[in-house]
C-alpha positions as a Markdown table, in Angstrom:
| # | Residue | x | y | z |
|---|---|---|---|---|
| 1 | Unk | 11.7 | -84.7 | 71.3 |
| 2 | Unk | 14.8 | -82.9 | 69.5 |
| 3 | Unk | 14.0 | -79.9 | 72.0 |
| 4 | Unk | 12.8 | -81.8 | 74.9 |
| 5 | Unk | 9.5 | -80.7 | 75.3 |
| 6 | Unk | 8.2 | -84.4 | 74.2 |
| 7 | Unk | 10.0 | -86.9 | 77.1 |
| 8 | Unk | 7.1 | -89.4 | 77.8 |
| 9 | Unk | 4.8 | -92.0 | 76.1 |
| 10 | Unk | 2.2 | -93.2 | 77.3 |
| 11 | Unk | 1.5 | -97.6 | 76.3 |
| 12 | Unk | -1.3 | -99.9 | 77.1 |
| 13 | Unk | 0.8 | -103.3 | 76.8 |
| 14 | Unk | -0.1 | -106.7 | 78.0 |
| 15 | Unk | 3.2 | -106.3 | 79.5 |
| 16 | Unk | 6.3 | -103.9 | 79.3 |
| 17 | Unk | 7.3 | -103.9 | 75.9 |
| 18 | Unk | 10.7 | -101.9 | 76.5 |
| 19 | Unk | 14.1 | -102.2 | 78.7 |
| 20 | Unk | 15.4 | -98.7 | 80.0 |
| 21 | Unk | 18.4 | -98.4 | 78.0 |
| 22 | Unk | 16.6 | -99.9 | 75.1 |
| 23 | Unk | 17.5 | -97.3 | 71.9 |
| 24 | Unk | 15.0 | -97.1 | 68.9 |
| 25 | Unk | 15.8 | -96.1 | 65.5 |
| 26 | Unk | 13.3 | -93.3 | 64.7 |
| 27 | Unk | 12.7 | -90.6 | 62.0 |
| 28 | Unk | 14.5 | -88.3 | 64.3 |
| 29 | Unk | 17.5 | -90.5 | 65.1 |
| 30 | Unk | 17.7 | -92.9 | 68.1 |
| 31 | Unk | 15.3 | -92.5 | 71.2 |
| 32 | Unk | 16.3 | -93.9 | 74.4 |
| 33 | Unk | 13.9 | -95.5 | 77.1 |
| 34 | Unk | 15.0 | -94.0 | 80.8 |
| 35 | Unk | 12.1 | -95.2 | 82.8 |
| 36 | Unk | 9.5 | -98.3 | 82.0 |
| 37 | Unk | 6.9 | -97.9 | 85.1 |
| 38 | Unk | 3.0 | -99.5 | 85.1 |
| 39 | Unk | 0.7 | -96.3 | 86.5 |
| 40 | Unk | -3.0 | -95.8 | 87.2 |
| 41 | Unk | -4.3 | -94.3 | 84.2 |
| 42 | Unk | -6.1 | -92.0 | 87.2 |
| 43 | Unk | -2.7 | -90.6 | 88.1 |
| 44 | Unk | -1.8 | -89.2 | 84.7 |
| 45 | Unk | -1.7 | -85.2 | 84.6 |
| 46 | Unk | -2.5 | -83.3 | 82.1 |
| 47 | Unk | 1.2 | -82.2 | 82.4 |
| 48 | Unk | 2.3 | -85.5 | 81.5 |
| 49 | Unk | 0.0 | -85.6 | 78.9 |
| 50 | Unk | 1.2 | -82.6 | 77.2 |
| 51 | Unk | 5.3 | -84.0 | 77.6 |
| 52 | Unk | 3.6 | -86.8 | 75.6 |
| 53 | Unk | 2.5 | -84.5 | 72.9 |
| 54 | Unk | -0.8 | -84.9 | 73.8 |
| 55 | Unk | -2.7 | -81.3 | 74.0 |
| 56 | Unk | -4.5 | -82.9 | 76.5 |
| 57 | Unk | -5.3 | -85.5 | 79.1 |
| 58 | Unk | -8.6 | -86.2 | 78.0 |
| 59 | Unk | -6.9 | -86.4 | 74.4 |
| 60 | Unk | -4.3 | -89.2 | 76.1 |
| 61 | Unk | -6.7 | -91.2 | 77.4 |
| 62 | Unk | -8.5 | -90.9 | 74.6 |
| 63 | Unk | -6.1 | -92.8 | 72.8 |
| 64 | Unk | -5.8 | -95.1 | 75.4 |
| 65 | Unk | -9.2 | -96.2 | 75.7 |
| 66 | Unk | -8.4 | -99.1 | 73.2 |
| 67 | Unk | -7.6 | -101.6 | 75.1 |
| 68 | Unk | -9.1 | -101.1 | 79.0 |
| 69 | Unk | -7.8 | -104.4 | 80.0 |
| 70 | Unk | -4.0 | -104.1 | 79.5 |
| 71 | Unk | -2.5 | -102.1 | 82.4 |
| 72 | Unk | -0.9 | -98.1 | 81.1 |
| 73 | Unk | 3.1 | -97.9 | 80.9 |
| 74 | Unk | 4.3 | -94.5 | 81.5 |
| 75 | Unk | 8.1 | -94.5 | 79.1 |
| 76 | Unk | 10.5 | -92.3 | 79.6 |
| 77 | Unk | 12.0 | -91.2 | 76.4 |
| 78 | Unk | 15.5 | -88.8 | 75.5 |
| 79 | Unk | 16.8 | -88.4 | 72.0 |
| 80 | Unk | 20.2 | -90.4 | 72.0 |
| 81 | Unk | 21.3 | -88.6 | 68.8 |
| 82 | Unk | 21.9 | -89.0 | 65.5 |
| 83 | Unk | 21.3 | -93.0 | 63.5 |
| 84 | Unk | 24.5 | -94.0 | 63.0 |
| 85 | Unk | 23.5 | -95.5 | 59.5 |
| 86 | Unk | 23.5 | -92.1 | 58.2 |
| 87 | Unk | 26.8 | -91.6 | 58.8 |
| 88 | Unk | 27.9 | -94.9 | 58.3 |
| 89 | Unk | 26.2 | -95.0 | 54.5 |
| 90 | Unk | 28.2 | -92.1 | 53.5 |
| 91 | Unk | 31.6 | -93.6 | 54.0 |
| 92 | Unk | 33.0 | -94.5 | 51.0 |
| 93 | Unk | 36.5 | -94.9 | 51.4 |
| 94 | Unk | 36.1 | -98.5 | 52.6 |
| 95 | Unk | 39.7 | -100.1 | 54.1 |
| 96 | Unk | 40.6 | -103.2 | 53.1 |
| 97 | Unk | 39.4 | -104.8 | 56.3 |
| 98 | Unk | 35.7 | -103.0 | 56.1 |
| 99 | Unk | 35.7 | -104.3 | 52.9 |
| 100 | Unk | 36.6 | -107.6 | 53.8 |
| 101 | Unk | 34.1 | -107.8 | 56.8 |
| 102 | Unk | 31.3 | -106.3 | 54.7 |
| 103 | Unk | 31.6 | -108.9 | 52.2 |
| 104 | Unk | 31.8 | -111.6 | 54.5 |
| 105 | Unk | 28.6 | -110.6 | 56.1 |
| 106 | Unk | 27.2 | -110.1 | 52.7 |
| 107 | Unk | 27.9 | -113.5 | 52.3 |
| 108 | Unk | 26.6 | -114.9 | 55.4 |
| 109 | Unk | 23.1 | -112.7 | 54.4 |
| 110 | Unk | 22.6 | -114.7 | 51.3 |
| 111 | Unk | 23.4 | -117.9 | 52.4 |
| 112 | Unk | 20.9 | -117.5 | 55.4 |
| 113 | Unk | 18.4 | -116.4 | 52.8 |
| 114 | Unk | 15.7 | -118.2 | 51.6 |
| 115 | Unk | 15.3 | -117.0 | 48.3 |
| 116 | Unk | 19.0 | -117.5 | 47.5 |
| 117 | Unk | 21.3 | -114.1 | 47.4 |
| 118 | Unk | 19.5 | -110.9 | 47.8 |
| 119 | Unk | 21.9 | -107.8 | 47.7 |
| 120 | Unk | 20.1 | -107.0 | 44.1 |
| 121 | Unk | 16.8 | -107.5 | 45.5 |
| 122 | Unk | 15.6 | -104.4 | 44.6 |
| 123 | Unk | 16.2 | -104.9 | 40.3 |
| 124 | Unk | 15.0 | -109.0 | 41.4 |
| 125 | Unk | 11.7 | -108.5 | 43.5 |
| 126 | Unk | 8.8 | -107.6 | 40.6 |
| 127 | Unk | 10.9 | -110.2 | 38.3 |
| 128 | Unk | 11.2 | -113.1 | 40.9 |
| 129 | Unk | 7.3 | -112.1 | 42.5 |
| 130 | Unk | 8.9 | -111.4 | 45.9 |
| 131 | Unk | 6.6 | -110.5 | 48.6 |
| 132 | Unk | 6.6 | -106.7 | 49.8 |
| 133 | Unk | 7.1 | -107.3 | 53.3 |
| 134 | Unk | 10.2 | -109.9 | 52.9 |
| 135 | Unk | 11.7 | -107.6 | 50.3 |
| 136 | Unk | 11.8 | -105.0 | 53.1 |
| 137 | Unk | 13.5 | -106.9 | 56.0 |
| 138 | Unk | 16.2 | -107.8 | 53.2 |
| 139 | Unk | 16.4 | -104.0 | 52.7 |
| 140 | Unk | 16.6 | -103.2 | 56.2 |
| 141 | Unk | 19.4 | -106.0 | 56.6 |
| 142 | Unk | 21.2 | -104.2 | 54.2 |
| 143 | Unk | 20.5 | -100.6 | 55.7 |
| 144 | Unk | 22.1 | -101.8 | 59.1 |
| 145 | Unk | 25.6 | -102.4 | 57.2 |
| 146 | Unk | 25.0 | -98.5 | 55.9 |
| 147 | Unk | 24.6 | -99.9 | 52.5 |
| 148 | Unk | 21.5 | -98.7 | 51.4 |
| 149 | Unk | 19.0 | -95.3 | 51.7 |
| 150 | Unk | 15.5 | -95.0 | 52.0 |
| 151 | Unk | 13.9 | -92.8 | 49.9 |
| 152 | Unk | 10.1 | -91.2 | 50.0 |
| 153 | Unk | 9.4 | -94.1 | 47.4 |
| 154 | Unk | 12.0 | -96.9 | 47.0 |
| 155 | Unk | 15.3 | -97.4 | 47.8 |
| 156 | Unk | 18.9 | -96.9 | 46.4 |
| 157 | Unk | 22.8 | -97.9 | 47.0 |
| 158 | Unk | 24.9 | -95.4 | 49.8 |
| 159 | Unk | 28.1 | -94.2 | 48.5 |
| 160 | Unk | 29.5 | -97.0 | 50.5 |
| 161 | Unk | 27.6 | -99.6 | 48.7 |
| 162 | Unk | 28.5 | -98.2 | 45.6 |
| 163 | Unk | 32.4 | -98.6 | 46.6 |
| 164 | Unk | 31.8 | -101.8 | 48.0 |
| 165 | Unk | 30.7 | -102.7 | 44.3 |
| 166 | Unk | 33.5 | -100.9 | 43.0 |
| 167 | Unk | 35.8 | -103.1 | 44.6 |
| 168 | Unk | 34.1 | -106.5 | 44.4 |
């Protein structure tokens, strides 16, 4: 996608599951939706196929045949650039008013919480029993405010969680 040669999926949804505009945080960075259209599963070549990453049409609509029922979405994909978190995790030098407004949200986060604050979740979830799943959505809370970095297995603090502590 990177180089281009990958620009199209291919979806059987009940309905269209995406906006054009809509960005999506991938393993490659952020992928953008330029076109949303319903087509005739007849109509797709095996050009299209191949922009899909498919090595062929038949091996497309092989993967389509799931669900016959549900009409095909051809998407329109571009790589948007970079995930912002990245960048965002490795800022460190926090001004006072990014500290401030990190803290506040912090705060806001554990009071919404149901288990009670959760930035240490990761030392807290075998102790407390925490289930996997919810452990992860508090993780990815705190990956959107660049604060923590996913790892092959687990998770740990960015440098600018680490100076938010600092400073706390």
């Amino acid at each position: 996608m990177r180089a281009g040669r990958v620009d199209l999926a291919f979806r059987r949804w009940d309905r269209p599951r995406l906006l054009v505009g809509t960005r999506m945080r991938t393993a490659i960075g952020l992928v953008e939706a330029t076109a949303v259209d319903v087509i005739a599963v007849e109509a797709i070549s095996d050009a299209e196929a191949r922009r899909a990453g498919a090595a062929s049409r038949e091996e497309l609509l092989a993967g389509l045949a799931r669900h016959p029922q549900s009409p095909v979405f051809r998407v329109g994909l571009r790589f948007a650039g970079p995930d912002p978190r990245i960048a965002m995790r490795e800022q460190a030098d926090l001004s006072d008013e990014e500290h401030a407004r990190l803290v506040v949200r912090l705060d806001r986060l554990n009071r919404a919480s149901r288990h009670g604050p959760w930035t240490r979740a990761a030392e807290l979830a075998l102790e407390l029993g925490r289930e996997m799943m919810a452990f992860k959505r508090d993780v990815r809370k705190l990956k959107e405010l660049g604060l923590t970095e996913s790892l092959d297995t687990g998770y740990r603090l960015s440098p600018r969680a680490r100076a938010l502590r600092r400073r706390a």
